[in-house]
Amino acid sequence: MPRETLNRDQIVDAAIELLDEEGIEGLSMRRLGKRLNSAATAMYWHVGSKENLVVLAGDRVWGEVELVDPQESGWRAAARALVSETYAMVKRHPWLVPAISTHFVYGPGMARFQDHSYAIYEVAGFEGRDLDWAMNTAFTFVAGTALLDATQAAAAKADADDIAAQADQIAAQYPRLKERMAVLGGADPAELLSQKFAFGLETILDGLEARLRGQGSRSPVAAPDLPAEPEARSGRGADEPGDAGAGSGARTDEPGDAGAGPGTGADESGDARADESGGPGTGPEDATATGPAPDARPAGRPRRTTASAASQSVRGLFH
């Protein structure tokens, strides 16, 4: 494929294919360029970095989840469909859960999913913080199940006989565990996964429905105490948090770069990298200032919750 015909969508699509085949560790700009018959530098020019490419690919696959209207189907059917669709999508892209744990994967695809999740549990009758926790509970079930599946898949790649022998030796010391392992040992693994997922999903929906009917616990969740504002005094040191000349108290590592994640350096030795701060199509821009902003609040006035902080709280429900 000639370089001039490349665009970001083509690169992201090819990256998803490579991620599905090889996982995050198998993705590199050089290998991706080879697949697209182009230079690695062209990959950097269009997407900025490997880290940003993983974010773009992660958000793209969230768009694959089909949404069912809760007004038409009822909230429980819509919730069941969303959880099942999400689980199926994660199974198609097993690298997504590890990516979420190491990258801040967020974009239109994830926002679409979040908004629909709120719509479902709003129709159910949840409101306020209960609305947040209801949809988070369902999402956590999917993520946890997918993580367990990934762990089991990794174990399956090791020596099965050695693992089984070691597990039997450990389980023999615990009678209940030994009994259950003996019963489940002869079952079809695929059937067990299906039954496990169905049981967990229906149990969660039963619990949410019981809570709506007042049968579940209604104990309020205590909000954490917020730290008090420091008292205003003259001669504050320049290194205290909030000062324009902040030193040790200033933070410049706040999240904001949609492509940022641990290890944002070069993803492989030998690959040329374009400047990620410039050039067209480098992906989401860093919304964080490069230095501390002056604190112009009068003494004693509480900090305001910014839109950025609120959006981070919402996004945090899914990460």
PDB file of C-alpha atoms in Angstrom:
ATOM      1  CA  MET A   1       0.000   0.000   0.000  1.00  0.00           C
ATOM      2  CA  PRO A   2       1.606   3.308  -1.042  1.00  0.00           C
ATOM      3  CA  ARG A   3       2.347   5.630   1.827  1.00  0.00           C
ATOM      4  CA  GLU A   4       0.291   8.492   0.436  1.00  0.00           C
ATOM      5  CA  THR A   5      -2.897   6.401   0.601  1.00  0.00           C
ATOM      6  CA  LEU A   6      -2.565   5.721   4.321  1.00  0.00           C
ATOM      7  CA  ASN A   7      -4.855   7.402   6.821  1.00  0.00           C
ATOM      8  CA  ARG A   8      -5.452   7.072  10.528  1.00  0.00           C
ATOM      9  CA  ASP A   9      -8.476   4.780  10.177  1.00  0.00           C
ATOM     10  CA  GLN A  10      -6.533   2.286   8.080  1.00  0.00           C
ATOM     11  CA  ILE A  11      -3.689   2.245  10.579  1.00  0.00           C
ATOM     12  CA  VAL A  12      -6.050   1.759  13.546  1.00  0.00           C
ATOM     13  CA  ASP A  13      -7.890  -1.070  11.750  1.00  0.00           C
ATOM     14  CA  ALA A  14      -4.604  -2.812  10.964  1.00  0.00           C
ATOM     15  CA  ALA A  15      -3.451  -2.288  14.546  1.00  0.00           C
ATOM     16  CA  ILE A  16      -6.614  -3.979  15.868  1.00  0.00           C
ATOM     17  CA  GLU A  17      -5.940  -6.986  13.643  1.00  0.00           C
ATOM     18  CA  LEU A  18      -2.353  -7.209  14.890  1.00  0.00           C
ATOM     19  CA  LEU A  19      -3.442  -6.749  18.506  1.00  0.00           C
ATOM     20  CA  ASP A  20      -6.014  -9.544  18.115  1.00  0.00           C
ATOM     21  CA  GLU A  21      -3.297 -11.841  16.800  1.00  0.00           C
ATOM     22  CA  GLU A  22      -0.324 -10.915  18.951  1.00  0.00           C
ATOM     23  CA  GLY A  23      -1.535  -8.816  21.881  1.00  0.00           C
ATOM     24  CA  ILE A  24      -0.064  -5.519  23.070  1.00  0.00           C
ATOM     25  CA  GLU A  25       3.462  -6.918  23.288  1.00  0.00           C
ATOM     26  CA  GLY A  26       3.274  -7.983  19.657  1.00  0.00           C
ATOM     27  CA  LEU A  27       2.292  -4.548  18.385  1.00  0.00           C
ATOM     28  CA  SER A  28       5.098  -2.395  17.021  1.00  0.00           C
ATOM     29  CA  MET A  29       5.255   0.392  14.491  1.00  0.00           C
ATOM     30  CA  ARG A  30       7.739  -1.570  12.426  1.00  0.00           C
ATOM     31  CA  ARG A  31       5.531  -4.655  12.223  1.00  0.00           C
ATOM     32  CA  LEU A  32       2.473  -2.528  11.533  1.00  0.00           C
ATOM     33  CA  GLY A  33       4.286  -0.654   8.768  1.00  0.00           C
ATOM     34  CA  LYS A  34       5.353  -3.941   7.210  1.00  0.00           C
ATOM     35  CA  ARG A  35       1.742  -5.137   7.227  1.00  0.00           C
ATOM     36  CA  LEU A  36       0.661  -1.921   5.500  1.00  0.00           C
ATOM     37  CA  ASN A  37       3.668  -1.900   3.158  1.00  0.00           C
ATOM     38  CA  SER A  38       4.814   1.406   4.578  1.00  0.00           C
ATOM     39  CA  ALA A  39       7.587   2.810   6.751  1.00  0.00           C
ATOM     40  CA  ALA A  40       7.352   2.908  10.541  1.00  0.00           C
ATOM     41  CA  THR A  41       7.811   6.669  10.386  1.00  0.00           C
ATOM     42  CA  ALA A  42       4.511   6.933   8.504  1.00  0.00           C
ATOM     43  CA  MET A  43       2.781   5.199  11.432  1.00  0.00           C
ATOM     44  CA  TYR A  44       4.224   7.723  13.863  1.00  0.00           C
ATOM     45  CA  TRP A  45       3.230  10.626  11.631  1.00  0.00           C
ATOM     46  CA  HIS A  46      -0.434   9.548  11.575  1.00  0.00           C
ATOM     47  CA  VAL A  47      -0.952   8.331  15.159  1.00  0.00           C
ATOM     48  CA  GLY A  48       1.854   9.858  17.162  1.00  0.00           C
ATOM     49  CA  SER A  49       3.057   6.866  19.195  1.00  0.00           C
ATOM     50  CA  LYS A  50       2.405   3.238  19.982  1.00  0.00           C
ATOM     51  CA  GLU A  51       0.778   4.296  23.254  1.00  0.00           C
ATOM     52  CA  ASN A  52      -1.653   6.565  21.455  1.00  0.00           C
ATOM     53  CA  LEU A  53      -2.344   3.875  18.863  1.00  0.00           C
ATOM     54  CA  VAL A  54      -3.384   1.421  21.585  1.00  0.00           C
ATOM     55  CA  VAL A  55      -5.755   4.069  22.968  1.00  0.00           C
ATOM     56  CA  LEU A  56      -7.258   4.723  19.530  1.00  0.00           C
ATOM     57  CA  ALA A  57      -7.652   0.999  18.856  1.00  0.00           C
ATOM     58  CA  GLY A  58      -9.170   0.421  22.300  1.00  0.00           C
ATOM     59  CA  ASP A  59     -11.762   3.124  21.838  1.00  0.00           C
ATOM     60  CA  ARG A  60     -12.567   1.916  18.313  1.00  0.00           C
ATOM     61  CA  VAL A  61     -13.595  -1.566  19.472  1.00  0.00           C
ATOM     62  CA  TRP A  62     -16.007  -0.113  22.035  1.00  0.00           C
ATOM     63  CA  GLY A  63     -18.015   1.058  19.043  1.00  0.00           C
ATOM     64  CA  GLU A  64     -18.676  -2.576  18.113  1.00  0.00           C
ATOM     65  CA  VAL A  65     -21.047  -3.030  21.069  1.00  0.00           C
ATOM     66  CA  GLU A  66     -24.639  -3.028  19.830  1.00  0.00           C
ATOM     67  CA  LEU A  67     -27.066  -1.031  21.958  1.00  0.00           C
ATOM     68  CA  VAL A  68     -30.626  -2.097  22.796  1.00  0.00           C
ATOM     69  CA  ASP A  69     -33.182   0.607  23.606  1.00  0.00           C
ATOM     70  CA  PRO A  70     -34.314   0.060  27.227  1.00  0.00           C
ATOM     71  CA  GLN A  71     -37.564   1.923  26.574  1.00  0.00           C
ATOM     72  CA  GLU A  72     -38.541  -0.696  23.999  1.00  0.00           C
ATOM     73  CA  SER A  73     -37.105  -3.862  25.511  1.00  0.00           C
ATOM     74  CA  GLY A  74     -37.289  -3.053  29.216  1.00  0.00           C
ATOM     75  CA  TRP A  75     -34.272  -2.206  31.355  1.00  0.00           C
ATOM     76  CA  ARG A  76     -33.410  -5.771  32.340  1.00  0.00           C
ATOM     77  CA  ALA A  77     -33.370  -7.078  28.772  1.00  0.00           C
ATOM     78  CA  ALA A  78     -31.307  -4.064  27.678  1.00  0.00           C
ATOM     79  CA  ALA A  79     -28.854  -4.543  30.558  1.00  0.00           C
ATOM     80  CA  ARG A  80     -28.511  -8.241  29.779  1.00  0.00           C
ATOM     81  CA  ALA A  81     -27.879  -7.453  26.118  1.00  0.00           C
ATOM     82  CA  LEU A  82     -25.291  -4.767  26.937  1.00  0.00           C
ATOM     83  CA  VAL A  83     -23.343  -6.976  29.338  1.00  0.00           C
ATOM     84  CA  SER A  84     -23.436  -9.920  26.923  1.00  0.00           C
ATOM     85  CA  GLU A  85     -22.425  -7.754  23.956  1.00  0.00           C
ATOM     86  CA  THR A  86     -19.589  -6.210  25.937  1.00  0.00           C
ATOM     87  CA  TYR A  87     -18.321  -9.605  27.034  1.00  0.00           C
ATOM     88  CA  ALA A  88     -18.454 -10.907  23.452  1.00  0.00           C
ATOM     89  CA  MET A  89     -16.513  -7.853  22.258  1.00  0.00           C
ATOM     90  CA  VAL A  90     -13.835  -8.344  24.911  1.00  0.00           C
ATOM     91  CA  LYS A  91     -13.545 -12.012  23.937  1.00  0.00           C
ATOM     92  CA  ARG A  92     -12.918 -10.927  20.333  1.00  0.00           C
ATOM     93  CA  HIS A  93     -10.282  -8.478  21.529  1.00  0.00           C
ATOM     94  CA  PRO A  94      -8.636 -10.073  24.586  1.00  0.00           C
ATOM     95  CA  TRP A  95      -5.945  -7.377  24.661  1.00  0.00           C
ATOM     96  CA  LEU A  96      -8.504  -4.710  25.634  1.00  0.00           C
ATOM     97  CA  VAL A  97      -8.669  -5.501  29.361  1.00  0.00           C
ATOM     98  CA  PRO A  98      -4.862  -5.416  29.749  1.00  0.00           C
ATOM     99  CA  ALA A  99      -4.859  -2.180  27.715  1.00  0.00           C
ATOM    100  CA  ILE A 100      -7.380  -0.576  30.076  1.00  0.00           C
ATOM    101  CA  SER A 101      -5.187  -1.485  33.034  1.00  0.00           C
ATOM    102  CA  THR A 102      -2.109   0.242  31.568  1.00  0.00           C
ATOM    103  CA  HIS A 103      -3.525   2.946  29.262  1.00  0.00           C
ATOM    104  CA  PHE A 104      -6.181   5.595  29.714  1.00  0.00           C
ATOM    105  CA  VAL A 105      -8.486   4.308  26.980  1.00  0.00           C
ATOM    106  CA  TYR A 106     -11.171   6.928  26.487  1.00  0.00           C
ATOM    107  CA  GLY A 107     -12.878   8.466  23.477  1.00  0.00           C
ATOM    108  CA  PRO A 108     -16.223   8.607  21.613  1.00  0.00           C
ATOM    109  CA  GLY A 109     -16.644   4.818  21.645  1.00  0.00           C
ATOM    110  CA  MET A 110     -16.283   4.551  25.407  1.00  0.00           C
ATOM    111  CA  ALA A 111     -18.437   7.654  26.003  1.00  0.00           C
ATOM    112  CA  ARG A 112     -21.211   6.145  23.849  1.00  0.00           C
ATOM    113  CA  PHE A 113     -21.085   2.975  25.932  1.00  0.00           C
ATOM    114  CA  GLN A 114     -21.182   4.934  29.201  1.00  0.00           C
ATOM    115  CA  ASP A 115     -24.108   7.094  28.155  1.00  0.00           C
ATOM    116  CA  HIS A 116     -26.144   4.053  27.133  1.00  0.00           C
ATOM    117  CA  SER A 117     -25.328   2.349  30.434  1.00  0.00           C
ATOM    118  CA  TYR A 118     -26.748   5.335  32.291  1.00  0.00           C
ATOM    119  CA  ALA A 119     -29.853   5.269  30.095  1.00  0.00           C
ATOM    120  CA  ILE A 120     -30.544   1.627  30.988  1.00  0.00           C
ATOM    121  CA  TYR A 121     -30.356   2.052  34.742  1.00  0.00           C
ATOM    122  CA  GLU A 122     -32.199   5.356  34.613  1.00  0.00           C
ATOM    123  CA  VAL A 123     -35.129   3.547  32.985  1.00  0.00           C
ATOM    124  CA  ALA A 124     -34.862   0.926  35.733  1.00  0.00           C
ATOM    125  CA  GLY A 125     -35.429   3.643  38.333  1.00  0.00           C
ATOM    126  CA  PHE A 126     -31.966   4.245  39.763  1.00  0.00           C
ATOM    127  CA  GLU A 127     -30.930   7.814  40.439  1.00  0.00           C
ATOM    128  CA  GLY A 128     -28.120   9.760  42.028  1.00  0.00           C
ATOM    129  CA  ARG A 129     -25.163   7.736  43.268  1.00  0.00           C
ATOM    130  CA  ASP A 130     -27.191   4.525  43.021  1.00  0.00           C
ATOM    131  CA  LEU A 131     -27.342   5.123  39.267  1.00  0.00           C
ATOM    132  CA  ASP A 132     -23.533   5.300  39.159  1.00  0.00           C
ATOM    133  CA  TRP A 133     -23.063   2.171  41.242  1.00  0.00           C
ATOM    134  CA  ALA A 134     -25.658   0.120  39.355  1.00  0.00           C
ATOM    135  CA  MET A 135     -24.001   0.553  35.988  1.00  0.00           C
ATOM    136  CA  ASN A 136     -20.525   0.213  37.519  1.00  0.00           C
ATOM    137  CA  THR A 137     -21.487  -3.102  39.119  1.00  0.00           C
ATOM    138  CA  ALA A 138     -22.460  -4.567  35.754  1.00  0.00           C
ATOM    139  CA  PHE A 139     -19.313  -3.263  34.080  1.00  0.00           C
ATOM    140  CA  THR A 140     -17.065  -4.601  36.847  1.00  0.00           C
ATOM    141  CA  PHE A 141     -18.596  -8.045  36.385  1.00  0.00           C
ATOM    142  CA  VAL A 142     -17.687  -8.035  32.684  1.00  0.00           C
ATOM    143  CA  ALA A 143     -14.166  -6.741  33.290  1.00  0.00           C
ATOM    144  CA  GLY A 144     -13.547  -9.201  36.124  1.00  0.00           C
ATOM    145  CA  THR A 145     -14.824 -12.152  34.101  1.00  0.00           C
ATOM    146  CA  ALA A 146     -12.686 -11.156  31.129  1.00  0.00           C
ATOM    147  CA  LEU A 147      -9.632 -10.804  33.359  1.00  0.00           C
ATOM    148  CA  LEU A 148     -10.208 -14.274  34.811  1.00  0.00           C
ATOM    149  CA  ASP A 149     -10.612 -15.684  31.291  1.00  0.00           C
ATOM    150  CA  ALA A 150      -7.300 -14.096  30.289  1.00  0.00           C
ATOM    151  CA  THR A 151      -5.588 -15.586  33.342  1.00  0.00           C
ATOM    152  CA  GLN A 152      -6.928 -19.046  32.553  1.00  0.00           C
ATOM    153  CA  ALA A 153      -5.909 -18.714  28.912  1.00  0.00           C
ATOM    154  CA  ALA A 154      -2.374 -17.784  29.959  1.00  0.00           C
ATOM    155  CA  ALA A 155      -2.217 -20.813  32.265  1.00  0.00           C
ATOM    156  CA  ALA A 156      -3.410 -23.049  29.436  1.00  0.00           C
ATOM    157  CA  LYS A 157      -0.346 -22.071  27.403  1.00  0.00           C
ATOM    158  CA  ALA A 158       1.915 -23.484  30.099  1.00  0.00           C
ATOM    159  CA  ASP A 159       2.497 -27.176  30.713  1.00  0.00           C
ATOM    160  CA  ALA A 160      -1.033 -28.434  31.475  1.00  0.00           C
ATOM    161  CA  ASP A 161       0.109 -31.645  33.147  1.00  0.00           C
ATOM    162  CA  ASP A 162       2.459 -29.871  35.529  1.00  0.00           C
ATOM    163  CA  ILE A 163      -0.179 -27.289  36.419  1.00  0.00           C
ATOM    164  CA  ALA A 164      -2.842 -29.952  37.016  1.00  0.00           C
ATOM    165  CA  ALA A 165      -0.527 -32.005  39.197  1.00  0.00           C
ATOM    166  CA  GLN A 166       0.455 -28.998  41.268  1.00  0.00           C
ATOM    167  CA  ALA A 167      -3.184 -27.878  41.642  1.00  0.00           C
ATOM    168  CA  ASP A 168      -4.269 -31.361  42.733  1.00  0.00           C
ATOM    169  CA  GLN A 169      -1.492 -31.513  45.312  1.00  0.00           C
ATOM    170  CA  ILE A 170      -2.494 -28.159  46.816  1.00  0.00           C
ATOM    171  CA  ALA A 171      -6.251 -28.832  46.659  1.00  0.00           C
ATOM    172  CA  ALA A 172      -5.853 -32.208  48.386  1.00  0.00           C
ATOM    173  CA  GLN A 173      -5.260 -30.301  51.630  1.00  0.00           C
ATOM    174  CA  TYR A 174      -8.724 -28.681  51.490  1.00  0.00           C
ATOM    175  CA  PRO A 175     -11.695 -31.122  51.388  1.00  0.00           C
ATOM    176  CA  ARG A 176     -14.319 -28.816  49.880  1.00  0.00           C
ATOM    177  CA  LEU A 177     -11.972 -27.555  47.195  1.00  0.00           C
ATOM    178  CA  LYS A 178     -10.835 -31.096  46.419  1.00  0.00           C
ATOM    179  CA  GLU A 179     -14.439 -32.228  46.002  1.00  0.00           C
ATOM    180  CA  ARG A 180     -15.391 -29.370  43.674  1.00  0.00           C
ATOM    181  CA  MET A 181     -12.297 -29.806  41.548  1.00  0.00           C
ATOM    182  CA  ALA A 182     -13.124 -33.479  41.159  1.00  0.00           C
ATOM    183  CA  VAL A 183     -16.689 -32.660  40.073  1.00  0.00           C
ATOM    184  CA  LEU A 184     -15.721 -29.866  37.683  1.00  0.00           C
ATOM    185  CA  GLY A 185     -12.679 -31.656  36.335  1.00  0.00           C
ATOM    186  CA  GLY A 186     -14.698 -33.735  33.885  1.00  0.00           C
ATOM    187  CA  ALA A 187     -16.963 -30.920  32.665  1.00  0.00           C
ATOM    188  CA  ASP A 188     -16.661 -29.171  29.310  1.00  0.00           C
ATOM    189  CA  PRO A 189     -14.681 -25.927  29.922  1.00  0.00           C
ATOM    190  CA  ALA A 190     -16.714 -23.957  27.366  1.00  0.00           C
ATOM    191  CA  GLU A 191     -19.966 -25.053  28.984  1.00  0.00           C
ATOM    192  CA  LEU A 192     -18.650 -24.103  32.413  1.00  0.00           C
ATOM    193  CA  LEU A 193     -17.721 -20.628  31.167  1.00  0.00           C
ATOM    194  CA  SER A 194     -21.191 -20.162  29.687  1.00  0.00           C
ATOM    195  CA  GLN A 195     -22.932 -21.294  32.856  1.00  0.00           C
ATOM    196  CA  LYS A 196     -20.664 -19.192  35.058  1.00  0.00           C
ATOM    197  CA  PHE A 197     -21.312 -16.045  33.036  1.00  0.00           C
ATOM    198  CA  ALA A 198     -25.085 -16.584  32.871  1.00  0.00           C
ATOM    199  CA  PHE A 199     -25.297 -17.258  36.618  1.00  0.00           C
ATOM    200  CA  GLY A 200     -23.269 -14.177  37.501  1.00  0.00           C
ATOM    201  CA  LEU A 201     -25.196 -11.890  35.159  1.00  0.00           C
ATOM    202  CA  GLU A 202     -28.633 -13.003  36.308  1.00  0.00           C
ATOM    203  CA  THR A 203     -27.579 -12.805  39.958  1.00  0.00           C
ATOM    204  CA  ILE A 204     -26.463  -9.201  39.486  1.00  0.00           C
ATOM    205  CA  LEU A 205     -29.698  -8.277  37.705  1.00  0.00           C
ATOM    206  CA  ASP A 206     -31.730 -10.032  40.423  1.00  0.00           C
ATOM    207  CA  GLY A 207     -29.875  -8.061  43.069  1.00  0.00           C
ATOM    208  CA  LEU A 208     -30.380  -4.746  41.295  1.00  0.00           C
ATOM    209  CA  GLU A 209     -34.066  -5.478  40.836  1.00  0.00           C
ATOM    210  CA  ALA A 210     -34.429  -6.447  44.500  1.00  0.00           C
ATOM    211  CA  ARG A 211     -32.772  -3.186  45.513  1.00  0.00           C
ATOM    212  CA  LEU A 212     -35.240  -1.237  43.392  1.00  0.00           C
ATOM    213  CA  ARG A 213     -38.089  -3.039  45.157  1.00  0.00           C
ATOM    214  CA  GLY A 214     -36.634  -2.192  48.544  1.00  0.00           C
ATOM    215  CA  GLN A 215     -35.664  -5.788  49.341  1.00  0.00           C
ATOM    216  CA  GLY A 216     -31.928  -5.170  49.281  1.00  0.00           C
ATOM    217  CA  SER A 217     -29.722  -3.229  51.641  1.00  0.00           C
ATOM    218  CA  ARG A 218     -30.369   0.497  51.517  1.00  0.00           C
ATOM    219  CA  SER A 219     -27.420   1.451  53.684  1.00  0.00           C
ATOM    220  CA  PRO A 220     -25.964   4.686  52.350  1.00  0.00           C
ATOM    221  CA  VAL A 221     -22.371   4.679  51.235  1.00  0.00           C
ATOM    222  CA  ALA A 222     -20.403   7.161  53.310  1.00  0.00           C
ATOM    223  CA  ALA A 223     -18.584   9.768  51.290  1.00  0.00           C
ATOM    224  CA  PRO A 224     -14.899  10.142  52.112  1.00  0.00           C
ATOM    225  CA  ASP A 225     -13.932  13.127  54.228  1.00  0.00           C
ATOM    226  CA  LEU A 226     -12.296  15.840  52.174  1.00  0.00           C
ATOM    227  CA  PRO A 227      -9.105  17.412  53.514  1.00  0.00           C
ATOM    228  CA  ALA A 228      -9.602  20.816  55.103  1.00  0.00           C
ATOM    229  CA  GLU A 229      -8.218  23.924  53.439  1.00  0.00           C
ATOM    230  CA  PRO A 230      -4.988  25.108  55.069  1.00  0.00           C
ATOM    231  CA  GLU A 231      -5.400  28.243  57.132  1.00  0.00           C
ATOM    232  CA  ALA A 232      -4.340  31.426  55.416  1.00  0.00           C
ATOM    233  CA  ARG A 233      -1.298  33.002  56.937  1.00  0.00           C
ATOM    234  CA  SER A 234       1.314  35.474  55.922  1.00  0.00           C
ATOM    235  CA  GLY A 235       4.695  34.338  54.740  1.00  0.00           C
ATOM    236  CA  ARG A 236       3.567  31.069  53.162  1.00  0.00           C
ATOM    237  CA  GLY A 237       6.477  29.175  51.710  1.00  0.00           C
ATOM    238  CA  ALA A 238       6.787  29.027  47.965  1.00  0.00           C
ATOM    239  CA  ASP A 239       6.735  25.256  48.079  1.00  0.00           C
ATOM    240  CA  GLU A 240       3.243  24.851  49.543  1.00  0.00           C
ATOM    241  CA  PRO A 241       0.455  23.403  47.356  1.00  0.00           C
ATOM    242  CA  GLY A 242      -1.499  26.017  45.448  1.00  0.00           C
ATOM    243  CA  ASP A 243       1.220  28.677  45.363  1.00  0.00           C
ATOM    244  CA  ALA A 244       2.129  30.219  42.046  1.00  0.00           C
ATOM    245  CA  GLY A 245       5.734  29.379  42.742  1.00  0.00           C
ATOM    246  CA  ALA A 246       4.893  25.826  43.757  1.00  0.00           C
ATOM    247  CA  GLY A 247       7.747  23.463  44.312  1.00  0.00           C
ATOM    248  CA  SER A 248       7.296  20.151  46.078  1.00  0.00           C
ATOM    249  CA  GLY A 249       3.526  20.612  46.340  1.00  0.00           C
ATOM    250  CA  ALA A 250       2.940  21.304  42.652  1.00  0.00           C
ATOM    251  CA  ARG A 251       1.726  18.493  40.408  1.00  0.00           C
ATOM    252  CA  THR A 252       2.427  18.428  36.748  1.00  0.00           C
ATOM    253  CA  ASP A 253       1.589  14.771  36.156  1.00  0.00           C
ATOM    254  CA  GLU A 254      -2.192  15.133  36.187  1.00  0.00           C
ATOM    255  CA  PRO A 255      -4.001  12.846  33.671  1.00  0.00           C
ATOM    256  CA  GLY A 256      -5.244  14.548  30.534  1.00  0.00           C
ATOM    257  CA  ASP A 257      -3.359  13.038  27.594  1.00  0.00           C
ATOM    258  CA  ALA A 258      -5.702  10.461  26.090  1.00  0.00           C
ATOM    259  CA  GLY A 259      -2.714   8.702  24.664  1.00  0.00           C
ATOM    260  CA  ALA A 260      -0.630   8.690  27.836  1.00  0.00           C
ATOM    261  CA  GLY A 261       0.145   5.541  29.731  1.00  0.00           C
ATOM    262  CA  PRO A 262       2.946   3.854  31.565  1.00  0.00           C
ATOM    263  CA  GLY A 263       6.099   3.553  29.543  1.00  0.00           C
ATOM    264  CA  THR A 264       5.270   6.188  26.952  1.00  0.00           C
ATOM    265  CA  GLY A 265       8.746   6.061  25.562  1.00  0.00           C
ATOM    266  CA  ALA A 266       9.777   4.496  22.283  1.00  0.00           C
ATOM    267  CA  ASP A 267       8.061   1.159  21.922  1.00  0.00           C
ATOM    268  CA  GLU A 268      10.966  -0.600  20.260  1.00  0.00           C
ATOM    269  CA  SER A 269      14.629  -0.034  19.568  1.00  0.00           C
ATOM    270  CA  GLY A 270      15.518   1.003  16.054  1.00  0.00           C
ATOM    271  CA  ASP A 271      12.218   2.633  15.112  1.00  0.00           C
ATOM    272  CA  ALA A 272      12.382   6.275  14.111  1.00  0.00           C
ATOM    273  CA  ARG A 273       9.892   8.471  15.945  1.00  0.00           C
ATOM    274  CA  ALA A 274       8.326  11.649  14.812  1.00  0.00           C
ATOM    275  CA  ASP A 275       7.735  14.470  17.219  1.00  0.00           C
ATOM    276  CA  GLU A 276       4.541  13.503  19.068  1.00  0.00           C
ATOM    277  CA  SER A 277       3.775  17.047  20.097  1.00  0.00           C
ATOM    278  CA  GLY A 278       3.274  18.248  16.551  1.00  0.00           C
ATOM    279  CA  GLY A 279       2.262  17.078  13.122  1.00  0.00           C
ATOM    280  CA  PRO A 280      -1.258  16.389  11.956  1.00  0.00           C
ATOM    281  CA  GLY A 281      -3.245  13.499  13.305  1.00  0.00           C
ATOM    282  CA  THR A 282      -1.246  12.885  16.464  1.00  0.00           C
ATOM    283  CA  GLY A 283      -4.393  12.022  18.403  1.00  0.00           C
ATOM    284  CA  PRO A 284      -5.984  13.525  21.533  1.00  0.00           C
ATOM    285  CA  GLU A 285      -4.079  16.485  22.862  1.00  0.00           C
ATOM    286  CA  ASP A 286      -2.827  16.902  26.362  1.00  0.00           C
ATOM    287  CA  ALA A 287      -5.346  18.950  28.303  1.00  0.00           C
ATOM    288  CA  THR A 288      -3.014  19.448  31.251  1.00  0.00           C
ATOM    289  CA  ALA A 289      -1.014  22.634  31.659  1.00  0.00           C
ATOM    290  CA  THR A 290       2.722  22.189  31.650  1.00  0.00           C
ATOM    291  CA  GLY A 291       3.149  24.143  34.851  1.00  0.00           C
ATOM    292  CA  PRO A 292       1.151  25.032  37.957  1.00  0.00           C
ATOM    293  CA  ALA A 293      -1.422  27.760  37.611  1.00  0.00           C
ATOM    294  CA  PRO A 294      -1.453  30.635  40.080  1.00  0.00           C
ATOM    295  CA  ASP A 295      -3.833  30.165  42.953  1.00  0.00           C
ATOM    296  CA  ALA A 296      -5.918  33.352  42.957  1.00  0.00           C
ATOM    297  CA  ARG A 297      -8.564  32.122  45.444  1.00  0.00           C
ATOM    298  CA  PRO A 298      -9.128  34.326  48.493  1.00  0.00           C
ATOM    299  CA  ALA A 299      -8.123  32.673  51.733  1.00  0.00           C
ATOM    300  CA  GLY A 300     -10.746  30.259  53.044  1.00  0.00           C
ATOM    301  CA  ARG A 301     -12.718  29.905  49.804  1.00  0.00           C
ATOM    302  CA  PRO A 302     -13.234  26.210  48.925  1.00  0.00           C
ATOM    303  CA  ARG A 303     -11.972  24.857  45.644  1.00  0.00           C
ATOM    304  CA  ARG A 304     -14.545  24.436  42.920  1.00  0.00           C
ATOM    305  CA  THR A 305     -15.095  21.055  41.311  1.00  0.00           C
ATOM    306  CA  THR A 306     -14.024  21.571  37.720  1.00  0.00           C
ATOM    307  CA  ALA A 307     -15.632  19.934  34.698  1.00  0.00           C
ATOM    308  CA  SER A 308     -12.382  18.069  34.183  1.00  0.00           C
ATOM    309  CA  ALA A 309     -12.521  16.599  37.686  1.00  0.00           C
ATOM    310  CA  ALA A 310     -16.159  15.591  37.233  1.00  0.00           C
ATOM    311  CA  SER A 311     -15.472  13.898  33.898  1.00  0.00           C
ATOM    312  CA  GLN A 312     -12.510  12.059  35.409  1.00  0.00           C
ATOM    313  CA  SER A 313     -14.794  10.745  38.152  1.00  0.00           C
ATOM    314  CA  VAL A 314     -17.239   9.397  35.577  1.00  0.00           C
ATOM    315  CA  ARG A 315     -14.495   7.858  33.462  1.00  0.00           C
ATOM    316  CA  GLY A 316     -13.025   6.357  36.615  1.00  0.00           C
ATOM    317  CA  LEU A 317     -16.138   4.196  37.041  1.00  0.00           C
ATOM    318  CA  PHE A 318     -14.994   2.229  34.003  1.00  0.00           C
ATOM    319  CA  HIS A 319     -11.254   2.030  34.690  1.00  0.00           C
TER     320      HIS A 319
END
